[in-house]
CSV table of C-alpha atoms in Angstrom, one decimal:
chain,number,residue,atom,x,y,z
A,22,MET,CA,202.0,138.2,141.5
A,23,SER,CA,199.2,140.5,139.7
A,24,GLN,CA,195.9,138.8,139.5
A,25,PHE,CA,196.1,140.2,135.9
A,26,ASP,CA,199.5,138.5,135.1
A,27,LEU,CA,199.3,136.6,131.7
A,28,THR,CA,202.9,135.7,131.6
A,29,GLY,CA,203.4,132.3,129.8
A,30,LYS,CA,199.7,132.4,128.4
A,31,VAL,CA,198.9,132.1,124.7
A,32,ALA,CA,195.8,133.9,123.3
A,33,ILE,CA,194.4,133.9,119.9
A,34,VAL,CA,192.2,136.9,119.0
A,35,THR,CA,190.0,137.0,115.9
A,36,GLY,CA,189.5,140.4,114.1
A,37,SER,CA,192.7,141.7,115.7
A,38,SER,CA,193.9,143.7,112.9
A,39,ARG,CA,192.0,146.6,114.1
A,40,GLY,CA,189.3,147.9,116.5
A,41,ILE,CA,188.3,146.1,119.7
A,42,GLY,CA,190.4,143.1,118.5
A,43,ARG,CA,193.6,144.9,117.9
A,44,ALA,CA,193.2,146.8,121.2
A,45,SER,CA,192.6,143.6,123.1
A,46,ALA,CA,195.7,142.0,121.5
A,47,LEU,CA,197.9,145.0,122.4
A,48,GLU,CA,196.6,144.9,126.1
A,49,LEU,CA,197.0,141.0,126.4
A,50,ALA,CA,200.6,141.5,125.3
A,51,GLU,CA,201.1,144.3,127.8
A,52,HIS,CA,200.2,141.9,130.6
A,53,GLY,CA,202.5,139.3,129.5
A,54,ALA,CA,200.5,137.1,126.9
A,55,LYS,CA,201.9,135.7,123.6
A,56,VAL,CA,199.3,136.8,121.0
A,57,VAL,CA,198.1,135.5,117.7
A,58,ILE,CA,196.9,138.2,115.4
A,59,SER,CA,194.2,137.0,112.9
A,60,SER,CA,191.9,138.6,110.5
A,61,ARG,CA,191.3,138.1,106.8
A,62,LYS,CA,194.2,139.9,105.3
A,63,GLN,CA,197.7,138.7,106.2
A,64,ASP,CA,199.4,142.1,105.6
A,65,ALA,CA,197.1,143.8,108.1
A,66,CYS,CA,197.8,141.0,110.6
A,67,ASP,CA,201.5,141.4,110.0
A,68,ALA,CA,201.4,145.1,110.7
A,69,VAL,CA,200.0,144.5,114.2
A,70,ALA,CA,202.2,141.5,115.0
A,71,ALA,CA,205.1,143.8,114.2
A,72,GLU,CA,203.8,146.5,116.3
A,73,ILE,CA,203.6,144.2,119.5
A,74,ASN,CA,206.8,142.6,118.8
A,75,ALA,CA,208.6,145.8,118.4
A,76,ARG,CA,207.3,146.9,121.9
A,77,HIS,CA,207.5,143.6,123.7
A,78,GLY,CA,210.3,141.7,121.9
A,79,ALA,CA,210.4,139.3,119.0
A,80,GLY,CA,208.2,136.2,119.4
A,81,THR,CA,205.5,138.0,121.4
A,82,ALA,CA,203.1,137.8,118.6
A,83,ILE,CA,202.6,136.0,115.4
A,84,ALA,CA,200.3,136.8,112.5
A,85,ILE,CA,198.1,134.0,111.0
A,86,ALA,CA,195.3,135.2,108.6
A,87,ALA,CA,192.0,133.5,108.6
A,88,ASN,CA,188.5,134.1,107.3
A,89,ILE,CA,186.0,133.1,110.1
A,90,SER,CA,183.4,131.8,107.3
A,91,ASP,CA,186.1,129.2,106.4
A,92,LYS,CA,186.2,126.2,108.8
A,93,ALA,CA,189.4,125.0,107.3
A,94,ALA,CA,191.1,128.3,107.7
A,95,LEU,CA,190.0,128.4,111.3
A,96,GLN,CA,191.6,124.7,111.9
A,97,ASN,CA,194.8,126.1,110.2
A,98,LEU,CA,194.8,129.1,112.6
A,99,VAL,CA,194.5,126.7,115.7
A,100,ASP,CA,197.0,124.3,114.1
A,101,GLU,CA,199.6,127.1,113.3
A,102,THR,CA,199.2,128.6,116.9
A,103,ARG,CA,200.0,125.2,118.5
A,104,HIS,CA,203.0,124.8,116.1
A,105,GLY,CA,204.3,128.3,116.9
A,106,PHE,CA,203.5,128.8,120.6
A,107,GLY,CA,202.7,125.0,121.7
A,108,GLN,CA,199.3,125.6,123.5
A,109,ILE,CA,196.3,127.9,123.5
A,110,ASP,CA,195.2,129.3,126.9
A,111,VAL,CA,192.9,132.0,125.7
A,112,LEU,CA,190.6,132.5,122.9
A,113,VAL,CA,188.9,135.7,122.1
A,114,CYS,CA,186.2,135.4,119.5
A,115,ASN,CA,185.9,138.9,118.3
A,116,ALA,CA,185.5,138.9,114.7
A,117,ALA,CA,182.1,139.3,113.3
A,118,SER,CA,180.1,140.9,110.4
A,119,ASN,CA,177.0,142.8,109.7
A,120,PRO,CA,176.2,143.1,105.9
A,121,TYR,CA,172.8,144.5,106.3
A,122,TYR,CA,171.5,147.9,107.8
A,123,GLY,CA,167.7,148.3,107.8
A,124,PRO,CA,164.4,146.6,108.8
A,125,GLN,CA,164.4,143.1,109.5
A,126,GLU,CA,161.9,142.2,106.9
A,127,GLY,CA,164.0,143.6,104.3
A,128,ILE,CA,167.1,141.4,104.8
A,129,ALA,CA,168.0,138.9,102.1
A,130,ASP,CA,168.3,135.2,103.0
A,131,ASP,CA,172.0,135.1,102.1
A,132,GLN,CA,172.7,138.1,104.3
A,133,PHE,CA,170.8,136.6,107.3
A,134,ARG,CA,172.7,133.5,106.9
A,135,LYS,CA,176.1,135.3,106.7
A,136,ILE,CA,175.3,136.9,109.8
A,137,LEU,CA,174.3,133.9,111.8
A,138,ASP,CA,177.2,131.9,110.4
A,139,ASN,CA,179.9,134.5,110.9
A,140,ASN,CA,178.7,135.7,114.3
A,141,ILE,CA,177.5,132.3,115.9
A,142,VAL,CA,178.6,129.2,113.9
A,143,SER,CA,182.1,130.5,113.4
A,144,ASN,CA,182.4,130.9,117.1
A,145,HIS,CA,181.1,127.4,117.7
A,146,TRP,CA,183.7,126.1,115.4
A,147,LEU,CA,186.6,127.7,116.7
A,148,ILE,CA,185.7,127.0,120.4
A,149,ALA,CA,185.1,123.4,119.6
A,150,MET,CA,188.9,123.3,118.0
A,151,VAL,CA,190.5,124.7,121.1
A,152,ALA,CA,188.3,123.3,123.9
A,153,PRO,CA,189.7,119.8,124.0
A,154,GLU,CA,193.2,120.8,125.0
A,155,MET,CA,191.8,123.2,127.6
A,156,ARG,CA,189.6,120.5,129.0
A,157,ALA,CA,192.8,118.2,129.0
A,158,ARG,CA,194.8,120.9,131.0
A,159,LYS,CA,191.8,121.9,133.2
A,160,ALA,CA,192.6,125.4,132.4
A,161,GLY,CA,191.4,128.0,129.9
A,162,SER,CA,189.5,131.2,129.0
A,163,ILE,CA,187.3,131.6,126.2
A,164,ILE,CA,185.8,135.1,125.7
A,165,ILE,CA,183.1,135.9,123.1
A,166,VAL,CA,182.8,139.7,122.1
A,167,SER,CA,178.9,140.0,121.8
A,168,SER,CA,177.2,143.3,122.0
A,169,VAL,CA,174.6,145.3,124.0
A,170,GLY,CA,172.5,144.7,120.7
A,171,GLY,CA,172.0,141.1,122.2
A,172,LEU,CA,170.2,142.8,125.2
A,173,ARG,CA,167.9,145.2,123.1
A,174,GLY,CA,166.0,145.2,119.9
A,175,SER,CA,166.8,147.5,116.9
A,176,PRO,CA,164.9,148.7,113.9
A,177,VAL,CA,168.1,148.6,111.7
A,178,ILE,CA,170.5,145.9,112.9
A,179,GLY,CA,168.0,143.4,114.0
A,180,ALA,CA,169.7,140.3,112.6
A,181,TYR,CA,172.9,141.4,114.2
A,182,CYS,CA,171.3,141.7,117.4
A,183,ILE,CA,169.8,138.3,117.2
A,184,SER,CA,173.2,136.9,116.6
A,185,LYS,CA,174.8,138.6,119.6
A,186,ALA,CA,171.9,137.3,121.8
A,187,ALA,CA,172.8,133.9,120.7
A,188,ASP,CA,176.4,134.4,121.5
A,189,MET,CA,175.4,135.1,125.2
A,190,GLN,CA,173.4,131.8,125.3
A,191,LEU,CA,176.3,129.9,123.6
A,192,ALA,CA,178.5,131.2,126.4
A,193,ARG,CA,176.1,130.1,129.0
A,194,ASN,CA,175.6,126.7,127.5
A,195,LEU,CA,179.4,126.1,127.2
A,196,ALA,CA,180.0,127.3,130.8
A,197,VAL,CA,177.9,124.5,132.0
A,198,GLU,CA,179.6,121.9,129.7
A,199,TYR,CA,183.1,123.2,130.5
A,200,GLY,CA,182.9,124.4,133.9
A,201,PRO,CA,183.8,120.8,135.4
A,202,TYR,CA,187.1,121.1,133.6
A,203,ASN,CA,187.8,124.6,134.8
A,204,VAL,CA,187.6,126.1,131.4
A,205,ARG,CA,185.6,129.4,131.5
A,206,VAL,CA,183.3,130.9,128.8
A,207,ASN,CA,182.2,134.5,129.1
A,208,CYS,CA,180.9,137.4,126.9
A,209,ILE,CA,181.7,141.0,126.7
A,210,ALA,CA,178.8,143.3,125.5
A,211,PRO,CA,180.2,146.6,124.2
A,212,GLY,CA,178.0,149.5,123.6
A,213,LEU,CA,178.7,151.9,120.7
A,214,ILE,CA,182.5,151.9,120.3
A,215,LYS,CA,184.4,154.1,117.7
A,216,THR,CA,185.8,151.4,115.3
A,217,GLU,CA,185.6,151.0,111.7
A,218,PHE,CA,182.9,148.3,112.2
A,219,ALA,CA,180.4,150.9,113.7
A,220,ARG,CA,181.4,153.7,111.4
A,221,ALA,CA,177.9,153.8,110.0
A,222,LEU,CA,176.6,154.4,113.6
A,223,TRP,CA,179.0,156.9,114.8
A,224,GLU,CA,179.6,158.9,111.7
A,225,ASP,CA,175.8,159.7,111.4
A,226,PRO,CA,175.5,163.2,113.1
A,227,LYS,CA,172.1,162.7,114.3
A,228,ARG,CA,172.7,159.2,115.7
A,229,ILE,CA,176.0,160.2,117.5
A,230,GLU,CA,174.2,163.1,119.0
A,231,ALA,CA,171.3,161.1,120.1
A,232,ALA,CA,173.8,158.6,121.5
A,233,ASN,CA,175.8,161.2,123.4
A,234,ASN,CA,172.6,162.7,124.8
A,235,THR,CA,171.3,159.3,126.1
A,236,ILE,CA,174.4,157.5,127.4
A,237,PRO,CA,175.1,158.6,131.0
A,238,LEU,CA,178.8,159.3,130.3
A,239,ARG,CA,177.7,161.3,127.5
A,240,ARG,CA,180.1,159.8,124.8
A,241,ILE,CA,180.6,156.6,122.8
A,242,GLY,CA,183.4,154.2,123.8
A,243,GLU,CA,186.9,153.8,122.7
A,244,ALA,CA,188.3,150.2,121.8
A,245,HIS,CA,190.9,150.2,124.5
A,246,GLU,CA,188.0,150.6,127.1
A,247,ILE,CA,186.8,147.0,126.0
A,248,ALA,CA,190.5,145.7,126.0
A,249,GLY,CA,190.5,146.0,129.9
A,250,GLY,CA,187.6,143.7,130.0
A,251,VAL,CA,189.3,141.2,128.0
A,252,VAL,CA,192.3,141.1,130.1
A,253,PHE,CA,190.1,140.5,133.1
A,254,LEU,CA,188.4,137.7,131.7
A,255,ALA,CA,191.5,136.2,130.4
A,256,SER,CA,193.3,136.5,133.7
A,257,PRO,CA,193.0,134.7,137.1
A,258,ALA,CA,191.3,137.9,138.4
A,259,SER,CA,188.0,136.4,136.9
A,260,SER,CA,188.8,132.7,137.9
A,261,PHE,CA,185.3,132.3,139.5
A,262,MET,CA,183.6,133.8,136.7
A,263,THR,CA,181.8,131.9,133.9
A,264,GLY,CA,178.8,131.9,131.8
A,265,GLN,CA,178.4,135.7,132.3
A,266,THR,CA,178.0,138.8,129.9
A,267,ILE,CA,179.9,141.9,131.1
A,268,VAL,CA,178.3,145.1,129.7
A,269,ILE,CA,180.7,147.9,128.9
A,270,ASP,CA,178.6,150.6,127.3
A,271,GLY,CA,178.8,153.9,129.3
A,272,GLY,CA,175.6,153.2,131.0
A,273,PHE,CA,173.6,152.9,127.7
A,274,THR,CA,171.5,150.0,128.8
A,275,VAL,CA,170.5,151.3,132.1
């Protein structure tokens, strides 16, 4: 059996109606997992679930809309996943927000709090909701999609970078707590990826030219190139790995 086989596993992927989340859900299903598509809009979730079910058979994916800023909605996501699929084996905390672009000193309090709440606190909530059953089974993989921003400073997305550094520490702390129960917690830190979320960066001709000139691979990444890392962390292939951050950035941070 392949170390990457996820047959019989159930994965929740937040922010999976587009971008890295969608690519990750598609790849998880490709390796045998049942997947729960979740983002803010139900129709967008339905479309991705339908695409997966058309490819892999009815019942492979279900769509449950949830706003990550709403704790009750996240609890409903977990409850409905258990109702539909029976259990949760893999959690991919991918959804995040960044409502501010500019120097740190110019960010409004509500914008800063939104970034911290959506990018850190919501992950804490969701993990706390799924971890008990994983601990009881002594099996589970939790994956937080962080960013290379958590490893570097930035003059324009500083608050976002702060939140992503905190996600890495959240993974380290929870890896220590959950390790004795064989529940693993890891991060992926993508570099610049061509998604809607990063459009402001890759649509700027000067920034994309600068990126292409400084990244060793001489290009930005595609969403599917992050999805492979998600499958690795979800699968038995990474069974001895926890508390770590995998950097997938075309060499940018080196």
